[in-house]
mmCIF file of C-alpha atoms and ligand atoms in Angstrom:
data_model
loop_
_atom_site.group_PDB
_atom_site.id
_atom_site.type_symbol
_atom_site.label_atom_id
_atom_site.label_comp_id
_atom_site.label_asym_id
_atom_site.label_seq_id
_atom_site.Cartn_x
_atom_site.Cartn_y
_atom_site.Cartn_z
ATOM 1 C CA MET A 1 35.171 117.767 21.186
ATOM 2 C CA ALA A 2 33.520 117.069 17.804
ATOM 3 C CA ASP A 3 32.148 120.059 15.894
ATOM 4 C CA LYS A 4 28.446 120.791 16.234
ATOM 5 C CA PRO A 5 26.606 119.255 13.244
ATOM 6 C CA ILE A 6 25.159 121.785 10.812
ATOM 7 C CA ILE A 7 22.007 120.959 8.867
ATOM 8 C CA PHE A 8 21.258 123.077 5.811
ATOM 9 C CA VAL A 9 17.534 123.721 5.259
ATOM 10 C CA LEU A 10 16.940 124.942 1.704
ATOM 11 C CA ASN A 11 13.627 126.268 0.446
ATOM 12 C CA GLY A 12 12.647 126.996 -3.128
ATOM 13 C CA PRO A 13 10.443 129.431 -5.015
ATOM 14 C CA ASN A 14 7.420 131.152 -3.495
ATOM 15 C CA LEU A 15 7.904 129.613 -0.068
ATOM 16 C CA ASN A 16 8.742 133.128 1.176
ATOM 17 C CA LEU A 17 4.979 133.731 0.800
ATOM 18 C CA LEU A 18 4.004 130.818 3.028
ATOM 19 C CA GLY A 19 1.204 131.674 5.453
ATOM 20 C CA THR A 20 -0.334 134.240 3.117
ATOM 21 C CA ARG A 21 -2.534 132.020 0.928
ATOM 22 C CA GLU A 22 -3.901 128.470 0.489
ATOM 23 C CA PRO A 23 -3.777 127.630 4.221
ATOM 24 C CA GLU A 24 -5.946 124.572 3.497
ATOM 25 C CA ILE A 25 -3.013 123.121 1.520
ATOM 26 C CA TYR A 26 0.058 124.604 3.197
ATOM 27 C CA GLY A 27 -1.064 125.519 6.731
ATOM 28 C CA THR A 28 -0.782 128.884 8.462
ATOM 29 C CA ASP A 29 2.846 128.846 9.616
ATOM 30 C CA THR A 30 5.180 131.274 7.882
ATOM 31 C CA LEU A 31 8.651 130.228 6.790
ATOM 32 C CA ASP A 32 10.038 132.207 9.747
ATOM 33 C CA ASP A 33 7.807 130.190 12.097
ATOM 34 C CA ILE A 34 9.173 126.961 10.613
ATOM 35 C CA ALA A 35 12.758 128.201 10.915
ATOM 36 C CA GLY A 36 12.160 129.064 14.586
ATOM 37 C CA HIS A 37 10.726 125.624 15.425
ATOM 38 C CA LEU A 38 13.547 123.855 13.639
ATOM 39 C CA ASP A 39 16.151 125.994 15.344
ATOM 40 C CA ASP A 40 14.761 125.048 18.777
ATOM 41 C CA ARG A 41 14.663 121.370 17.855
ATOM 42 C CA ALA A 42 18.179 121.358 16.410
ATOM 43 C CA ARG A 43 19.634 123.172 19.451
ATOM 44 C CA ALA A 44 17.998 120.670 21.808
ATOM 45 C CA ALA A 45 19.776 117.928 19.869
ATOM 46 C CA GLY A 46 23.131 119.747 19.956
ATOM 47 C CA ALA A 47 22.997 120.703 16.270
ATOM 48 C CA SER A 48 22.486 123.925 14.375
ATOM 49 C CA ILE A 49 20.573 124.791 11.230
ATOM 50 C CA ASP A 50 21.349 127.119 8.363
ATOM 51 C CA PHE A 51 17.921 128.047 6.958
ATOM 52 C CA ARG A 52 17.603 129.678 3.516
ATOM 53 C CA GLN A 53 15.029 130.433 0.822
ATOM 54 C CA SER A 54 15.437 131.501 -2.773
ATOM 55 C CA ASN A 55 13.237 131.966 -5.813
ATOM 56 C CA HIS A 56 16.209 131.150 -8.074
ATOM 57 C CA GLU A 57 17.150 127.634 -9.152
ATOM 58 C CA GLY A 58 20.888 128.387 -9.343
ATOM 59 C CA HIS A 59 20.964 129.545 -5.721
ATOM 60 C CA LEU A 60 19.665 126.131 -4.658
ATOM 61 C CA VAL A 61 22.396 124.455 -6.764
ATOM 62 C CA ASP A 62 25.068 126.735 -5.239
ATOM 63 C CA TRP A 63 23.822 126.040 -1.706
ATOM 64 C CA LEU A 64 23.822 122.268 -2.224
ATOM 65 C CA GLN A 65 27.465 122.529 -3.297
ATOM 66 C CA GLU A 66 28.174 124.812 -0.318
ATOM 67 C CA ALA A 67 26.681 122.217 2.050
ATOM 68 C CA GLN A 68 29.388 119.820 0.915
ATOM 69 C CA ALA A 69 32.126 122.476 1.050
ATOM 70 C CA VAL A 70 31.398 123.388 4.677
ATOM 71 C CA GLY A 71 30.887 119.788 5.802
ATOM 72 C CA ALA A 72 27.174 119.986 6.584
ATOM 73 C CA ARG A 73 25.781 116.812 8.169
ATOM 74 C CA ALA A 74 22.665 116.806 5.951
ATOM 75 C CA VAL A 75 20.417 118.959 3.788
ATOM 76 C CA LEU A 76 16.646 119.272 4.152
ATOM 77 C CA LEU A 77 15.360 120.411 0.766
ATOM 78 C CA ASN A 78 11.937 121.722 -0.160
ATOM 79 C CA ALA A 79 12.643 122.644 -3.766
ATOM 80 C CA ALA A 80 8.956 123.674 -4.177
ATOM 81 C CA GLY A 81 8.043 123.955 -7.888
ATOM 82 C CA TYR A 82 11.597 123.031 -8.961
ATOM 83 C CA THR A 83 11.015 119.602 -7.416
ATOM 84 C CA HIS A 84 9.061 118.670 -10.507
ATOM 85 C CA THR A 85 11.281 120.247 -13.171
ATOM 86 C CA SER A 86 14.901 120.572 -12.157
ATOM 87 C CA VAL A 87 17.514 118.185 -13.530
ATOM 88 C CA ALA A 88 20.127 120.730 -12.368
ATOM 89 C CA ILE A 89 19.046 120.305 -8.735
ATOM 90 C CA LEU A 90 19.058 116.501 -9.099
ATOM 91 C CA ASP A 91 22.570 116.673 -10.575
ATOM 92 C CA ALA A 92 23.719 118.818 -7.618
ATOM 93 C CA ILE A 93 22.228 116.338 -5.129
ATOM 94 C CA LYS A 94 24.063 113.519 -6.894
ATOM 95 C CA ALA A 95 27.302 115.526 -7.045
ATOM 96 C CA ILE A 96 27.631 115.860 -3.265
ATOM 97 C CA ASN A 97 28.194 113.283 -0.538
ATOM 98 C CA VAL A 98 25.914 115.062 1.923
ATOM 99 C CA PRO A 99 22.599 113.188 2.427
ATOM 100 C CA VAL A 100 19.595 115.144 1.159
ATOM 101 C CA PHE A 101 16.133 114.694 2.702
ATOM 102 C CA GLU A 102 13.228 115.874 0.547
ATOM 103 C CA VAL A 103 10.537 117.858 2.356
ATOM 104 C CA HIS A 104 7.055 118.993 1.322
ATOM 105 C CA LEU A 105 4.290 120.621 3.309
ATOM 106 C CA SER A 106 1.592 119.039 1.171
ATOM 107 C CA ASP A 107 1.610 115.539 -0.320
ATOM 108 C CA PRO A 108 2.339 116.067 -4.021
ATOM 109 C CA HIS A 109 1.091 112.538 -4.801
ATOM 110 C CA LYS A 110 -2.405 113.520 -3.656
ATOM 111 C CA ARG A 111 -2.432 116.570 -5.921
ATOM 112 C CA GLU A 112 -2.261 117.278 -9.670
ATOM 113 C CA ALA A 113 -0.530 114.687 -11.886
ATOM 114 C CA PHE A 114 2.272 117.135 -12.783
ATOM 115 C CA ARG A 115 3.370 117.093 -9.118
ATOM 116 C CA HIS A 116 3.741 113.302 -9.067
ATOM 117 C CA LEU A 117 7.170 113.396 -10.721
ATOM 118 C CA SER A 118 9.957 114.483 -8.389
ATOM 119 C CA TYR A 119 13.502 114.832 -9.696
ATOM 120 C CA VAL A 120 14.589 115.496 -6.103
ATOM 121 C CA SER A 121 13.280 112.048 -5.035
ATOM 122 C CA MET A 122 15.685 110.403 -7.482
ATOM 123 C CA GLY A 123 18.605 111.619 -5.368
ATOM 124 C CA ALA A 124 17.114 112.031 -1.902
ATOM 125 C CA LYS A 125 17.624 109.577 0.970
ATOM 126 C CA ALA A 126 13.992 109.878 2.082
ATOM 127 C CA VAL A 127 10.881 111.997 1.533
ATOM 128 C CA PHE A 128 8.788 113.696 4.251
ATOM 129 C CA ALA A 129 5.557 115.063 2.818
ATOM 130 C CA GLY A 130 1.987 115.837 3.704
ATOM 131 C CA HIS A 131 2.433 116.828 7.359
ATOM 132 C CA GLY A 132 2.526 120.602 6.947
ATOM 133 C CA ALA A 133 5.307 122.309 8.906
ATOM 134 C CA LYS A 134 5.807 119.054 10.806
ATOM 135 C CA SER A 135 7.303 117.499 7.644
ATOM 136 C CA TYR A 136 10.414 119.610 8.312
ATOM 137 C CA GLU A 137 10.643 118.412 11.931
ATOM 138 C CA LEU A 138 10.297 114.755 10.910
ATOM 139 C CA ALA A 139 13.003 115.249 8.293
ATOM 140 C CA LEU A 140 15.268 116.955 10.833
ATOM 141 C CA ASP A 141 14.875 114.044 13.262
ATOM 142 C CA ALA A 142 15.752 111.596 10.481
ATOM 143 C CA ALA A 143 18.736 113.676 9.395
ATOM 144 C CA LEU A 144 20.080 113.842 12.953
ATOM 145 C CA GLN A 145 19.855 110.068 13.278
ATOM 146 C CA PHE A 146 21.386 109.330 9.879
HETATM 147 O O1 CA2 B 201 4.047 121.028 -0.507
HETATM 148 C C1 CA2 B 201 5.131 121.575 -0.735
HETATM 149 O O2 CA2 B 201 5.938 121.874 0.168
HETATM 150 C C2 CA2 B 201 5.497 121.971 -2.165
HETATM 151 O O3 CA2 B 201 6.899 121.808 -2.321
HETATM 152 C C3 CA2 B 201 5.089 123.421 -2.311
HETATM 153 C C4 CA2 B 201 5.271 123.967 -3.726
HETATM 154 C C5 CA2 B 201 4.628 123.037 -4.757
HETATM 155 O O4 CA2 B 201 4.936 123.498 -6.069
HETATM 156 C C6 CA2 B 201 5.091 121.601 -4.608
HETATM 157 O O5 CA2 B 201 4.392 120.804 -5.534
HETATM 158 C C7 CA2 B 201 4.805 121.079 -3.200
HETATM 159 C C8 CA2 B 201 4.652 125.364 -3.838
HETATM 160 C C9 CA2 B 201 5.250 126.377 -2.949
HETATM 161 C C10 CA2 B 201 4.382 127.626 -2.947
HETATM 162 O O6 CA2 B 201 4.391 128.116 -1.656
HETATM 163 C C11 CA2 B 201 3.407 128.940 -1.204
HETATM 164 C C12 CA2 B 201 2.575 128.493 -0.237
HETATM 165 C C13 CA2 B 201 1.612 129.316 0.281
HETATM 166 C C14 CA2 B 201 1.487 130.592 -0.180
HETATM 167 C C15 CA2 B 201 2.296 131.022 -1.174
HETATM 168 C C16 CA2 B 201 3.280 130.202 -1.682
#
């Protein structure tokens, strides 16, 4: 029997505080709530998720490389603020063969101009943004069908 697919779900800086402020932009779900919903959805599809958050850019780079090393099926990546600044994260996405799906709770294109540039988009297979916590579920469905 084939191994169960593993999907890495990587979250960047400040997302550990989700649910504590700006609910009009980010919704009221906490990151734990999102992890729980995704876990249920992945299990129902015969997959599993490895859900992580860090405030440190290098951790996200290490985890992208780890996704490749362990043979993850896909990565869902909400790089948060690093989306708009990090060449290192783009290089890591390009350095691995694992497909990366970019996720955002809000729609950065409907916000300040500095959020309109995404380095992650330059390497990602697709972008799911503007649907709150549901953006992660849409990205998971796409990743499982990829
Ligand atoms: O909409 C998204 O998911 C973002 O990736 C969130 C980032 C922002 O810099 C991106 O432009 C778009 C910000 C994450 C901050 O997360 C918090 C949310 C609520 C409360 C505290 C932190």
